[in-house]
């Protein structure tokens, strides 16, 4: 009887929470990421690697899915299609407060934070031959602002609005995935694209290594934005990460943080195990991507607006971080 009820519970959880079970007893959890040339995809891989190493202890098998980005990930977590997702801190705030894409649906009260990860910069990549030195020069240009499921789309709209550019009228706005943008810029089908991403990223390396020369342009003059929205901070992109870029100065811009999110419906044990494995082995985790080089345990508890999941909180209390 007990066996039957355990089996039924697992089946129930598998159906409503996208956590499946194998005969060997592993629970499968999916981590939603972004395009494969971004930083979310390898980040999901790094988290999965840490927890899968302890499969015998926890019985968890984490897998990574490439997705359209933050907004897609939040909606998939809320729908129960994915257990975890990597999400921009500003999108976490908006979903919790029923803003932007969640205005009609209202606050996503079951969204939970696990921890934050690397900083992300709103990055404006432009073709040198298009003569774009700053964001203000984007008028009448062909600009990719990002697919609707992405985090960068709203960042691009916010930045353009702050400098008086109406994305619906003043530019030729494209809505394609970041993973395709580098190729389109190299093929002269767009003049510029926005990508909110950690650095270095595969996509920016790709576009700065092509035959068409590119400049990573400043996004300056957006102080009104930083005053208006609490989740945006000033940041810069070290140009030494992209030796192929035409500009040789560090890039001035603003940014957010990548965060790991889940739902309040995901069992504490699973969230606890993931949090513990990343935090207990942070030194090793940091070596898995250069964008993680500045991570500290303390910094990974900042940039959060959803409540922490109780499984994460249990770990933070145990080690005195909360
Ligand atoms: N920040 C992007 C988004 O939310 C994804 C960046 C990445 O994949 O590294 O859509």
Coordinates of C-alpha atoms and ligand atoms in Angstrom, one line a residue:
X1 CA 0.0 0.0 0.0
X2 CA 2.8 2.4 1.0
X3 CA 4.7 1.5 -2.2
X4 CA 1.6 2.3 -4.2
X5 CA 1.1 5.6 -2.6
X6 CA 4.7 6.6 -3.1
X7 CA 4.4 5.6 -6.8
X8 CA 1.3 7.6 -7.2
X9 CA 2.8 10.6 -5.5
X10 CA 5.8 10.5 -7.9
X11 CA 3.5 10.1 -10.8
X12 CA 1.4 13.0 -9.6
X13 CA 4.4 15.2 -9.2
X14 CA 5.7 14.1 -12.6
X15 CA 2.5 15.2 -14.2
X16 CA 2.1 18.6 -12.5
X17 CA 5.7 19.6 -12.0
X18 CA 7.6 18.3 -15.0
X19 CA 9.6 16.1 -12.7
X20 CA 9.7 12.6 -14.1
X21 CA 10.9 9.3 -12.6
X22 CA 12.9 6.5 -14.0
X23 CA 12.8 2.9 -12.9
X24 CA 16.1 3.3 -11.2
X25 CA 14.4 5.9 -9.0
X26 CA 15.9 9.2 -10.3
X27 CA 13.7 12.2 -10.4
X28 CA 14.3 14.2 -13.6
X29 CA 14.2 18.0 -13.4
X30 CA 14.6 20.4 -16.4
X31 CA 16.4 23.7 -16.2
X32 CA 15.2 26.2 -18.8
X33 CA 18.1 28.4 -20.2
X34 CA 18.4 30.5 -23.3
X35 CA 20.0 30.3 -26.7
X36 CA 23.0 27.9 -26.9
X37 CA 25.5 30.8 -27.7
X38 CA 24.4 32.7 -24.6
X39 CA 25.6 32.2 -21.0
X40 CA 22.4 30.7 -19.6
X41 CA 22.8 27.5 -21.5
X42 CA 26.3 26.7 -20.1
X43 CA 25.1 28.0 -16.7
X44 CA 22.3 25.5 -16.7
X45 CA 24.8 22.8 -17.7
X46 CA 27.1 23.8 -14.9
X47 CA 24.3 23.6 -12.3
X48 CA 23.2 20.2 -13.7
X49 CA 26.7 18.9 -13.6
X50 CA 27.1 19.8 -9.9
X51 CA 23.9 18.1 -8.8
X52 CA 24.1 15.1 -11.2
X53 CA 27.5 14.2 -9.7
X54 CA 25.6 13.3 -6.5
X55 CA 22.9 11.3 -8.3
X56 CA 23.4 8.3 -6.0
X57 CA 22.8 10.5 -2.9
X58 CA 19.9 12.6 -4.1
X59 CA 18.4 10.6 -6.9
X60 CA 18.1 13.8 -9.0
X61 CA 19.0 13.9 -12.7
X62 CA 19.0 17.5 -14.0
X63 CA 18.7 18.2 -17.7
X64 CA 19.1 21.5 -19.6
X65 CA 16.8 22.9 -22.2
X66 CA 17.6 25.7 -24.7
X67 CA 14.7 28.2 -24.7
X68 CA 13.7 31.7 -25.8
X69 CA 15.0 33.2 -22.5
X70 CA 13.8 34.7 -19.3
X71 CA 10.1 35.4 -20.1
X72 CA 9.7 32.0 -21.6
X73 CA 11.3 30.4 -18.6
X74 CA 9.1 32.1 -16.1
X75 CA 6.0 31.2 -18.0
X76 CA 7.1 27.6 -18.4
X77 CA 7.9 27.3 -14.6
X78 CA 4.5 28.8 -13.8
X79 CA 2.7 26.4 -16.2
X80 CA 4.5 23.4 -14.6
X81 CA 6.3 22.6 -17.9
X82 CA 9.8 23.1 -16.3
X83 CA 11.0 22.8 -12.7
X84 CA 13.7 25.5 -12.9
X85 CA 14.7 28.3 -15.2
X86 CA 17.3 31.0 -15.4
X87 CA 15.7 34.4 -15.3
X88 CA 16.9 38.0 -15.4
X89 CA 16.5 39.8 -12.0
X90 CA 14.4 42.5 -13.6
X91 CA 12.0 39.9 -15.1
X92 CA 11.7 38.2 -11.7
X93 CA 10.7 41.6 -10.2
X94 CA 8.2 42.2 -13.0
X95 CA 6.6 38.8 -12.8
X96 CA 6.3 39.0 -9.0
X97 CA 4.6 42.4 -9.3
X98 CA 2.4 41.8 -12.3
X99 CA 4.2 44.2 -14.6
X100 CA 5.4 44.2 -18.3
X101 CA 4.5 40.8 -19.8
X102 CA 2.5 39.9 -16.7
X103 CA 0.3 43.0 -16.6
X104 CA -2.8 41.1 -17.8
X105 CA -2.1 37.9 -15.9
X106 CA -1.2 39.6 -12.6
X107 CA 1.5 38.8 -10.0
X108 CA 3.0 35.4 -10.4
X109 CA 2.8 34.6 -6.7
X110 CA 4.1 31.0 -6.9
X111 CA 7.4 32.1 -8.4
X112 CA 10.4 31.4 -6.1
X113 CA 14.0 32.4 -6.1
X114 CA 16.8 29.9 -5.5
X115 CA 19.9 32.1 -5.9
X116 CA 21.4 34.7 -8.2
X117 CA 24.3 34.0 -10.5
X118 CA 26.4 36.2 -12.9
X119 CA 25.9 39.9 -13.8
X120 CA 24.4 40.6 -17.2
X121 CA 25.0 43.7 -19.3
X122 CA 22.5 45.2 -21.8
X123 CA 24.8 44.8 -24.8
X124 CA 24.4 46.8 -28.0
X125 CA 26.3 45.3 -30.9
X126 CA 26.5 47.4 -34.1
X127 CA 28.1 47.0 -37.5
X128 CA 31.0 49.5 -37.9
X129 CA 29.9 50.4 -41.4
X130 CA 26.5 51.5 -40.1
X131 CA 28.1 54.4 -38.3
X132 CA 26.4 53.8 -35.0
X133 CA 28.5 55.2 -32.1
X134 CA 25.9 55.3 -29.4
X135 CA 22.3 54.2 -28.9
X136 CA 21.1 57.6 -30.1
X137 CA 22.4 56.7 -33.6
X138 CA 20.0 53.8 -34.0
X139 CA 17.3 55.9 -35.7
X140 CA 16.1 54.4 -39.0
X141 CA 18.5 51.4 -38.6
X142 CA 17.6 47.7 -38.7
X143 CA 17.8 46.7 -35.1
X144 CA 17.1 43.3 -33.4
X145 CA 15.4 44.0 -30.1
X146 CA 14.9 40.3 -29.3
X147 CA 12.2 37.6 -29.5
X148 CA 9.1 38.1 -27.3
X149 CA 10.2 35.3 -24.8
X150 CA 13.6 37.0 -24.2
X151 CA 14.7 39.1 -21.3
X152 CA 16.5 41.7 -23.6
X153 CA 13.4 42.8 -25.5
X154 CA 12.1 45.0 -22.6
X155 CA 15.6 46.2 -21.8
X156 CA 16.0 47.3 -25.4
X157 CA 12.6 49.1 -25.4
X158 CA 13.4 50.8 -22.1
X159 CA 16.8 52.0 -23.3
X160 CA 15.5 53.2 -26.6
X161 CA 12.6 55.0 -24.9
X162 CA 15.0 56.7 -22.4
X163 CA 16.8 58.3 -25.3
X164 CA 13.6 59.3 -27.1
X165 CA 13.5 56.6 -29.7
X166 CA 10.1 55.0 -30.4
X167 CA 10.9 51.4 -31.3
X168 CA 7.7 51.0 -33.3
X169 CA 8.3 54.1 -35.5
X170 CA 11.9 55.3 -35.4
X171 CA 13.8 52.1 -36.1
X172 CA 13.1 49.0 -38.2
X173 CA 12.7 46.6 -35.2
X174 CA 13.3 42.9 -35.6
X175 CA 12.1 40.3 -33.1
X176 CA 14.5 37.4 -33.7
X177 CA 16.3 35.1 -31.2
X178 CA 19.7 36.2 -30.0
X179 CA 21.3 33.0 -31.2
X180 CA 20.5 34.1 -34.8
X181 CA 21.4 37.7 -34.4
X182 CA 25.2 37.4 -34.9
X183 CA 24.7 35.6 -38.2
X184 CA 22.2 38.1 -39.5
X185 CA 24.5 41.0 -38.6
X186 CA 27.4 39.3 -40.4
X187 CA 25.1 38.8 -43.4
X188 CA 24.2 42.5 -43.5
X189 CA 20.5 41.8 -42.8
X190 CA 20.5 43.9 -39.6
X191 CA 22.7 46.8 -38.5
X192 CA 22.6 46.2 -34.7
X193 CA 21.2 44.0 -32.0
X194 CA 20.5 44.1 -28.3
X195 CA 21.5 41.2 -26.1
X196 CA 21.3 41.1 -22.3
X197 CA 24.0 38.6 -21.5
X198 CA 26.9 37.7 -19.2
X199 CA 30.5 38.3 -20.6
X200 CA 32.3 36.7 -22.3
X201 CA 29.5 35.1 -24.3
X202 CA 29.7 32.8 -27.3
X203 CA 27.3 35.0 -29.4
X204 CA 29.4 38.2 -28.9
X205 CA 32.6 36.3 -29.6
X206 CA 31.1 35.0 -32.8
X207 CA 29.9 38.4 -34.1
X208 CA 33.2 40.1 -33.2
X209 CA 35.2 37.5 -35.1
X210 CA 33.4 37.8 -38.4
X211 CA 34.3 39.6 -41.7
X212 CA 31.9 42.5 -41.0
X213 CA 33.6 44.6 -38.3
X214 CA 31.6 45.5 -35.2
X215 CA 31.5 48.0 -32.4
X216 CA 30.0 47.3 -29.0
X217 CA 28.3 50.7 -28.5
X218 CA 27.8 52.6 -25.3
X219 CA 24.4 52.9 -23.8
X220 CA 24.9 56.2 -22.1
X221 CA 22.4 59.0 -21.2
X222 CA 20.0 56.6 -19.6
X223 CA 20.1 57.9 -16.0
X224 CA 16.4 58.4 -16.0
X225 CA 16.0 54.7 -16.4
X226 CA 18.3 53.9 -13.5
X227 CA 16.3 56.3 -11.3
X228 CA 12.9 54.9 -12.4
X229 CA 13.6 51.2 -12.2
X230 CA 15.2 49.8 -9.0
X231 CA 16.5 46.6 -10.8
X232 CA 18.8 48.4 -13.2
X233 CA 22.4 49.3 -12.3
X234 CA 25.3 51.0 -14.2
X235 CA 27.9 48.5 -15.5
X236 CA 30.6 48.2 -18.1
X237 CA 31.8 45.5 -20.5
X238 CA 35.6 44.9 -20.4
X239 CA 36.6 45.2 -24.1
X240 CA 39.6 42.9 -23.6
X241 CA 37.1 40.1 -23.6
X242 CA 36.4 40.8 -27.3
X243 CA 39.7 41.6 -29.0
X244 CA 38.0 41.4 -32.5
X245 CA 35.7 44.4 -31.7
X246 CA 36.5 47.7 -33.5
X247 CA 36.3 49.8 -30.3
X248 CA 39.1 49.6 -27.8
X249 CA 37.5 51.2 -24.8
X250 CA 35.4 49.5 -22.1
X251 CA 31.7 49.8 -22.9
X252 CA 29.4 51.9 -20.7
X253 CA 26.0 50.4 -20.2
X254 CA 23.5 49.2 -17.6
X255 CA 22.6 45.7 -16.4
X256 CA 20.8 43.2 -14.3
X257 CA 21.7 39.7 -12.8
X258 CA 20.9 36.2 -13.9
X259 CA 19.0 34.3 -11.2
X260 CA 17.8 30.7 -10.8
X261 CA 14.1 30.5 -10.2
X262 CA 11.5 27.7 -9.5
X263 CA 8.0 27.4 -8.3
X264 CA 6.6 27.0 -4.7
X265 CA 5.2 23.7 -5.9
X266 CA 8.7 22.1 -6.3
X267 CA 9.6 19.9 -3.3
X268 CA 12.1 21.3 -0.8
X269 CA 14.5 18.4 -1.1
X270 CA 15.1 19.0 -4.8
X271 CA 15.8 22.8 -4.3
X272 CA 17.9 22.1 -1.2
X273 CA 20.1 19.6 -3.1
X274 CA 20.7 22.0 -6.0
X275 CA 21.5 24.9 -3.7
X276 CA 23.8 22.9 -1.5
X277 CA 25.8 21.4 -4.4
X278 CA 26.4 24.8 -6.0
X279 CA 27.3 26.6 -2.8
X280 CA 29.3 23.9 -1.1
X281 CA 31.4 23.5 -4.3
X282 CA 31.4 27.2 -5.4
X283 CA 35.1 27.2 -6.1
X284 CA 34.7 24.4 -8.6
X285 CA 31.4 26.0 -10.0
X286 CA 33.3 29.3 -10.6
X287 CA 35.7 27.5 -12.9
X288 CA 32.9 26.3 -15.2
X289 CA 32.4 29.6 -17.0
X290 CA 34.5 32.8 -17.0
X291 CA 31.3 34.9 -16.4
X292 CA 31.2 33.3 -12.9
X293 CA 34.7 34.5 -11.9
X294 CA 33.4 37.2 -9.5
X295 CA 30.7 35.1 -7.7
X296 CA 30.7 34.9 -4.0
X297 CA 28.2 33.2 -1.7
X298 CA 27.1 36.6 -0.4
X299 CA 26.6 38.1 -3.9
X300 CA 24.5 35.1 -4.9
X301 CA 21.8 36.1 -2.4
X302 CA 21.3 39.6 -3.9
X303 CA 19.3 40.8 -6.9
X304 CA 16.3 38.7 -5.7
X305 CA 12.7 39.9 -5.5
X306 CA 10.7 36.7 -5.3
X307 CA 10.6 35.0 -1.9
X308 CA 13.4 32.4 -1.6
X309 CA 12.2 28.8 -2.0
X310 CA 12.1 27.1 1.4
X311 CA 14.5 24.4 0.2
X312 CA 17.1 27.1 -0.6
X313 CA 16.3 28.9 2.6
X314 CA 16.9 25.7 4.6
X315 CA 20.5 25.5 3.2
X316 CA 21.2 29.3 3.7
X317 CA 20.1 29.0 7.4
X318 CA 22.2 25.9 7.9
X319 CA 25.4 27.6 6.8
X320 CA 24.6 31.0 8.4
X321 CA 24.0 32.9 5.2
X322 CA 20.5 33.9 6.4
Ligands
LIG1 N1 19.3 37.4 -20.6 C1 18.8 36.6 -21.7 C2 17.3 36.4 -21.6 O1 16.8 36.5 -20.5 C3 19.5 35.3 -22.0 C4 21.0 35.4 -21.9 C5 21.7 34.1 -22.0 O2 21.2 33.2 -22.6 O3 22.9 34.0 -21.5 O4 16.6 36.1 -22.5

